[in-house]
mmCIF file of C-alpha atoms in Angstrom:
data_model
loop_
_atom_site.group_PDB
_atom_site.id
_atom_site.type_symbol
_atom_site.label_atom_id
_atom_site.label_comp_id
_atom_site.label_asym_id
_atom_site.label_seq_id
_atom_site.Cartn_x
_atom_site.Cartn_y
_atom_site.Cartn_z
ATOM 1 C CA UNK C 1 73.807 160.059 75.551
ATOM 2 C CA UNK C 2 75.412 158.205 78.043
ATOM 3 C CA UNK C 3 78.868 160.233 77.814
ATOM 4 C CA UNK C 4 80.600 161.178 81.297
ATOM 5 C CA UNK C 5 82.203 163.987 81.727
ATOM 6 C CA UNK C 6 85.244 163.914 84.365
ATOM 7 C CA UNK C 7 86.183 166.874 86.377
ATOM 8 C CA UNK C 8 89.892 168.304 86.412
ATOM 9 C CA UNK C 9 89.743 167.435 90.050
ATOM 10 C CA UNK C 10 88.421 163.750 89.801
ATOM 11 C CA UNK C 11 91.530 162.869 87.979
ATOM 12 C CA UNK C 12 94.055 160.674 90.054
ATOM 13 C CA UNK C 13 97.892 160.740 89.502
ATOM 14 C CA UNK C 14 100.178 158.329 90.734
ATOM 15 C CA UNK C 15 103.512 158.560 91.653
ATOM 16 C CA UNK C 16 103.560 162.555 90.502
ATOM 17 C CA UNK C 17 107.667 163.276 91.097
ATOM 18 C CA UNK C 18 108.304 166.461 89.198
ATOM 19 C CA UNK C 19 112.171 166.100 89.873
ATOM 20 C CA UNK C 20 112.983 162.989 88.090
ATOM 21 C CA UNK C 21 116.384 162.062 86.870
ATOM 22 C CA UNK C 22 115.824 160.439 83.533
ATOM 23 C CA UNK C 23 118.176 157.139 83.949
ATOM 24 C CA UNK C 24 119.849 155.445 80.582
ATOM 25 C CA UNK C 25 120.376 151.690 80.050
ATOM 26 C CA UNK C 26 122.965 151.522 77.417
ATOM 27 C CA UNK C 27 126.088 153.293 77.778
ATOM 28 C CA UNK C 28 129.197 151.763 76.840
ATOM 29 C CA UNK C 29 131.522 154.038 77.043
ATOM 30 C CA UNK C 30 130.416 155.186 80.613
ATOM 31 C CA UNK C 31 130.917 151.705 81.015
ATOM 32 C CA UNK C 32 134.193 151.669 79.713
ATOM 33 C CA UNK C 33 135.710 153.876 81.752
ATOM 34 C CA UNK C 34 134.412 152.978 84.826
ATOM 35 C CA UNK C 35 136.241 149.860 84.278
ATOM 36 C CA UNK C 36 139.512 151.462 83.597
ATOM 37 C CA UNK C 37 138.945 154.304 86.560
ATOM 38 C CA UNK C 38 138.823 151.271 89.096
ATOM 39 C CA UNK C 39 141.737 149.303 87.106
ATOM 40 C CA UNK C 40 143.494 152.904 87.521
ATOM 41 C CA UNK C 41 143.312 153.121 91.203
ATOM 42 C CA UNK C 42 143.927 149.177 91.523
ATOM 43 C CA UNK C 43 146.946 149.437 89.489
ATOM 44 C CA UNK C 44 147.742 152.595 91.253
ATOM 45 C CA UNK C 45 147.718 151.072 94.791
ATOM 46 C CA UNK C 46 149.254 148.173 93.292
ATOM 47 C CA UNK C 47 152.413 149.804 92.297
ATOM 48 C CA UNK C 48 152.382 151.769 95.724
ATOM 49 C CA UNK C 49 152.192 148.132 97.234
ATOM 50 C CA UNK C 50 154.951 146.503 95.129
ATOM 51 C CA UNK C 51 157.567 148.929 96.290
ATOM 52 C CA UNK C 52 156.784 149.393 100.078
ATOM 53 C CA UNK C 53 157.386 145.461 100.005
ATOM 54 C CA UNK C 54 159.808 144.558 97.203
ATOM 55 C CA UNK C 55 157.620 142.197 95.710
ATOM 56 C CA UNK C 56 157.315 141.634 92.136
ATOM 57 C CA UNK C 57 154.361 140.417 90.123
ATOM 58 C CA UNK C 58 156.967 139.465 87.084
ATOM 59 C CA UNK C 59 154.538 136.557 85.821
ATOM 60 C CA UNK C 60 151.915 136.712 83.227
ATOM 61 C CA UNK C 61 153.699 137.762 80.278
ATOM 62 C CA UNK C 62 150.529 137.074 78.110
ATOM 63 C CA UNK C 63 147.909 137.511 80.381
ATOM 64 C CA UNK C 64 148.210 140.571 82.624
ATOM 65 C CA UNK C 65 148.304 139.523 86.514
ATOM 66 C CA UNK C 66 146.630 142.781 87.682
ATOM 67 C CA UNK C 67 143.641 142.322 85.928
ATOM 68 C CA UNK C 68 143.316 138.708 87.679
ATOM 69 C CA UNK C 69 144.049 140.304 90.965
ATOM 70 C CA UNK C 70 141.341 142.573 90.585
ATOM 71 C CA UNK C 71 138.709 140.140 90.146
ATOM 72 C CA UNK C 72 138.123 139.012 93.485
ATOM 73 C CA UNK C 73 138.604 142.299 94.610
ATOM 74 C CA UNK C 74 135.575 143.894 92.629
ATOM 75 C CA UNK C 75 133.528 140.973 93.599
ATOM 76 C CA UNK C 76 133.738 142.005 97.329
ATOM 77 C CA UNK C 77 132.741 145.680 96.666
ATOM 78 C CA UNK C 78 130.088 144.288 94.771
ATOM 79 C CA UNK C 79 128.792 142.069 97.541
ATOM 80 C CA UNK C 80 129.530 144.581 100.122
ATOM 81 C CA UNK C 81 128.774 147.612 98.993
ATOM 82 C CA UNK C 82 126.945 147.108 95.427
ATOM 83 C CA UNK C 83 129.317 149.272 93.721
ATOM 84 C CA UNK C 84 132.904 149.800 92.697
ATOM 85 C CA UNK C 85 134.869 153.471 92.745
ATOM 86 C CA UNK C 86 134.426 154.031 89.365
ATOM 87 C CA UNK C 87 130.511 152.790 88.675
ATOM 88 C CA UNK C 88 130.114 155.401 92.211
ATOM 89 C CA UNK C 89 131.931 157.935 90.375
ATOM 90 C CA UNK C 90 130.236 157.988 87.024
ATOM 91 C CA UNK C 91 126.766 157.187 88.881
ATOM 92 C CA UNK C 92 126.112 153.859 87.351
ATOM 93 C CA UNK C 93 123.998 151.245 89.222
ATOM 94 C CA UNK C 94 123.481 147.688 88.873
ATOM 95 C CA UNK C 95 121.009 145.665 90.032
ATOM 96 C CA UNK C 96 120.614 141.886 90.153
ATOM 97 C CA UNK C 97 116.962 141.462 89.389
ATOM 98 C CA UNK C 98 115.151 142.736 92.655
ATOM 99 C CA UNK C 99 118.261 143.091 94.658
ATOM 100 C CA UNK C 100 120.470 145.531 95.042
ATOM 101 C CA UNK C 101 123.757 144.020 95.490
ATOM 102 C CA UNK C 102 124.564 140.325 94.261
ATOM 103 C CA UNK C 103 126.141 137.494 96.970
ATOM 104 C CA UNK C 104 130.122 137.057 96.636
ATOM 105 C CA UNK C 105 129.627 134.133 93.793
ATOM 106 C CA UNK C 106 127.234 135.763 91.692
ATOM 107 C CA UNK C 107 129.557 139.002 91.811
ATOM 108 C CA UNK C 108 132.303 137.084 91.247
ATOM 109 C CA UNK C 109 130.776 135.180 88.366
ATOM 110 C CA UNK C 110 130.011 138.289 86.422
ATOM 111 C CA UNK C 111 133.650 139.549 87.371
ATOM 112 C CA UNK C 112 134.853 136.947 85.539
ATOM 113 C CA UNK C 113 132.690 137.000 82.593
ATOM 114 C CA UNK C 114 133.555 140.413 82.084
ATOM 115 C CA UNK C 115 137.162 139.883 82.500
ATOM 116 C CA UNK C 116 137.099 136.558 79.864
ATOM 117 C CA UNK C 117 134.320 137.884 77.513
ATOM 118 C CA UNK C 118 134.693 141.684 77.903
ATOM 119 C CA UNK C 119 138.471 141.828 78.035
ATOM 120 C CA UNK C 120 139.516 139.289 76.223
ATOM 121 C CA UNK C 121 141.279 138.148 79.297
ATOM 122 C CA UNK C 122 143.799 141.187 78.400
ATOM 123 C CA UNK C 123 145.863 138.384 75.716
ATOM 124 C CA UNK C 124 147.228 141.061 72.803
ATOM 125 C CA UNK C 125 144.780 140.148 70.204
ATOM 126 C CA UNK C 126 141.749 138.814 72.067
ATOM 127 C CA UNK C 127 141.711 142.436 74.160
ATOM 128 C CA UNK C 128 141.384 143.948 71.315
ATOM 129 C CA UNK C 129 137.804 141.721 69.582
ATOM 130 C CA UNK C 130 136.082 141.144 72.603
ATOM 131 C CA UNK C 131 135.592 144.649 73.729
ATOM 132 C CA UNK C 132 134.712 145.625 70.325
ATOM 133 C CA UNK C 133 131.904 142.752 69.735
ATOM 134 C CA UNK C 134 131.022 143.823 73.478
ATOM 135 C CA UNK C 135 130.192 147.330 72.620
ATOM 136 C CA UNK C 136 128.209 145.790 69.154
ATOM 137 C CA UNK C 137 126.085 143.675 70.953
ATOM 138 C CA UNK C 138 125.721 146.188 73.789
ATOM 139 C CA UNK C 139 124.765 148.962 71.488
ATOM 140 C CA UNK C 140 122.652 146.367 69.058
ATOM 141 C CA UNK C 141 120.660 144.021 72.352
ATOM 142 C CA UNK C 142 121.131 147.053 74.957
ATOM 143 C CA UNK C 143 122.732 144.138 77.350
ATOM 144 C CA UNK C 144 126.036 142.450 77.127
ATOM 145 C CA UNK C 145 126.173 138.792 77.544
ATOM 146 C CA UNK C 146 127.251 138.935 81.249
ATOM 147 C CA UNK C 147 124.907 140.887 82.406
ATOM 148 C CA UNK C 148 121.704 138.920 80.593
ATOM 149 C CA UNK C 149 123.486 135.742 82.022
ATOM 150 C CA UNK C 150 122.733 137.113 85.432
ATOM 151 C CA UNK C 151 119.494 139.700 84.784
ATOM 152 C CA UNK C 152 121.311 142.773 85.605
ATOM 153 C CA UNK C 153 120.345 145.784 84.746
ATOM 154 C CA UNK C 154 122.740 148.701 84.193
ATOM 155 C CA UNK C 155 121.634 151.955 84.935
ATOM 156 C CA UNK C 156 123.382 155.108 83.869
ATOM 157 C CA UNK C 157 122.287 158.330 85.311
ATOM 158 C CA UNK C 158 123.564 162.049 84.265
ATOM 159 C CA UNK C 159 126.153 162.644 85.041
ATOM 160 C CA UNK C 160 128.335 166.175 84.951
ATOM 161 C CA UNK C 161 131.253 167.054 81.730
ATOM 162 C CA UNK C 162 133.992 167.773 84.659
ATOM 163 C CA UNK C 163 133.113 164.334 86.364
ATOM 164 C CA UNK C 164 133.827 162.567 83.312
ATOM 165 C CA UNK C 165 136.686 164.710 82.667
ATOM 166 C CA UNK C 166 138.084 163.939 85.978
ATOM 167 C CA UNK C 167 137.248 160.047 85.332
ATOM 168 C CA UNK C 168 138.586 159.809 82.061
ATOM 169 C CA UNK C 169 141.953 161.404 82.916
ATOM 170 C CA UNK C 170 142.585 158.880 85.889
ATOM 171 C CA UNK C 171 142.123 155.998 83.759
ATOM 172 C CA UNK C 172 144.478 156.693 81.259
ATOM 173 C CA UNK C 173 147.240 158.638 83.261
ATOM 174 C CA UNK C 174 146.760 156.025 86.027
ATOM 175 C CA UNK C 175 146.842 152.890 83.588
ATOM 176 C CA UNK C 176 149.631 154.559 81.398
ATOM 177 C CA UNK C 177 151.744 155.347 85.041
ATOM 178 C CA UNK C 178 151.475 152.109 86.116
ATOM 179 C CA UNK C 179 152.496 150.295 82.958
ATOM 180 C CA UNK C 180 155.344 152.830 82.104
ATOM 181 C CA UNK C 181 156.566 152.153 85.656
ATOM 182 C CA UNK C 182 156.280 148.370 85.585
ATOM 183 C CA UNK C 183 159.955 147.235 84.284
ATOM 184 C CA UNK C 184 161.396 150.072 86.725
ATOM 185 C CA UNK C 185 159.789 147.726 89.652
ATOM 186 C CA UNK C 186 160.656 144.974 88.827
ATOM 187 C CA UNK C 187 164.500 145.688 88.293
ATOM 188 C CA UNK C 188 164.182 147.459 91.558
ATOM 189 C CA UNK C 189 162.883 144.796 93.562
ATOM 190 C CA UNK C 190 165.917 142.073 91.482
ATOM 191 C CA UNK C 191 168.501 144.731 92.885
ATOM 192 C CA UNK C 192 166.642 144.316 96.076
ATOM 193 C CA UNK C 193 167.688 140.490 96.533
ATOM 194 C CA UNK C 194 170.608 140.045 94.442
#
């Protein structure tokens, strides 16, 4: 009998880490608001913006302006820092293949994407399909479109009921304070120059 016997001792383990977050892939409703934290804040400063200067962003009657405006926006925290406020928040990381943060036209590119193919480009009917055949394929290919265009992968790591809490409530009191404030800004800033 040829048969070796190892020792408890012989045995080699690699990369032992005993404290070891256990990271999730698929998450859309993390996702979601994430998206709507940062639009919440955006939309927030926004507003803040639009009456320290009188200006008025009266256009886009069918597709929201904000939501363009925040495109470039996220692509530079992207670039910059590899993050927005609300992935930082709710401790989700993305990751452009072996890099950690993308260059300002790849961020911007996915941006984009998520804006047309995500959001429906926020047009009435559109913003509401596209976010739900996002969250099918999501939940049914664990990627969405946009990010398998670009081989990111989305990490989502734990994340606490009071952060999410927190999260949640600033994306739809912030979004809902914003919009139900909209018409008051822009008849303030027509007063303004009339």
């Amino acid at each position: 009998m040829s048969d070796k016997i190892i020792e408890p001792s012989e045995i080699i383990v690699e990369d032992a880490d005993p404290v070891r977050e256990n990271p999730s892939h698929v998450n859309p409703w993390i996702r979601c608001v994430a998206r709507f934290f940062d639009y919440a804040l955006f939309f927030l400063c926004l507003m803040g913006l639009q009456r320290v200067f009188a200006i008025s962003l009266g256009v886009g009657h069918l597709i929201p302006f904000e939501f363009v405006l925040w495109i470039p926006i996220e692509s530079l925290l992207l670039c910059s820092v590899g993050t927005t406020p609300g992935k930082w928040f709710l401790r989700t990381k993305l990751k452009w293949g072996k890099k950690q943060k993308p260059d300002f036209k790849m961020a911007l590119q996915r941006s984009f994407s998520v804006w047309m193919r995500g959001l429906g480009m926020g047009i009435p009917i559109l913003s509401l399909l596209c976010p739900f055949f996002a969250y099918h394929k999501l939940k049914v290919l664990r990627i969405t479109s946009w990010d398998r265009d670009q081989a990111i992968t989305v990490t989502h790591y734990p994340i606490h009921r009071v952060r999410l809490g927190v999260a949640v409530f600033i994306a739809i009191v912030g979004t809902l304070f914003y919009y139900s404030n909209k018409g008051d800004i822009q008849y303030e800033v027509k007063k303004t120059f009339l």
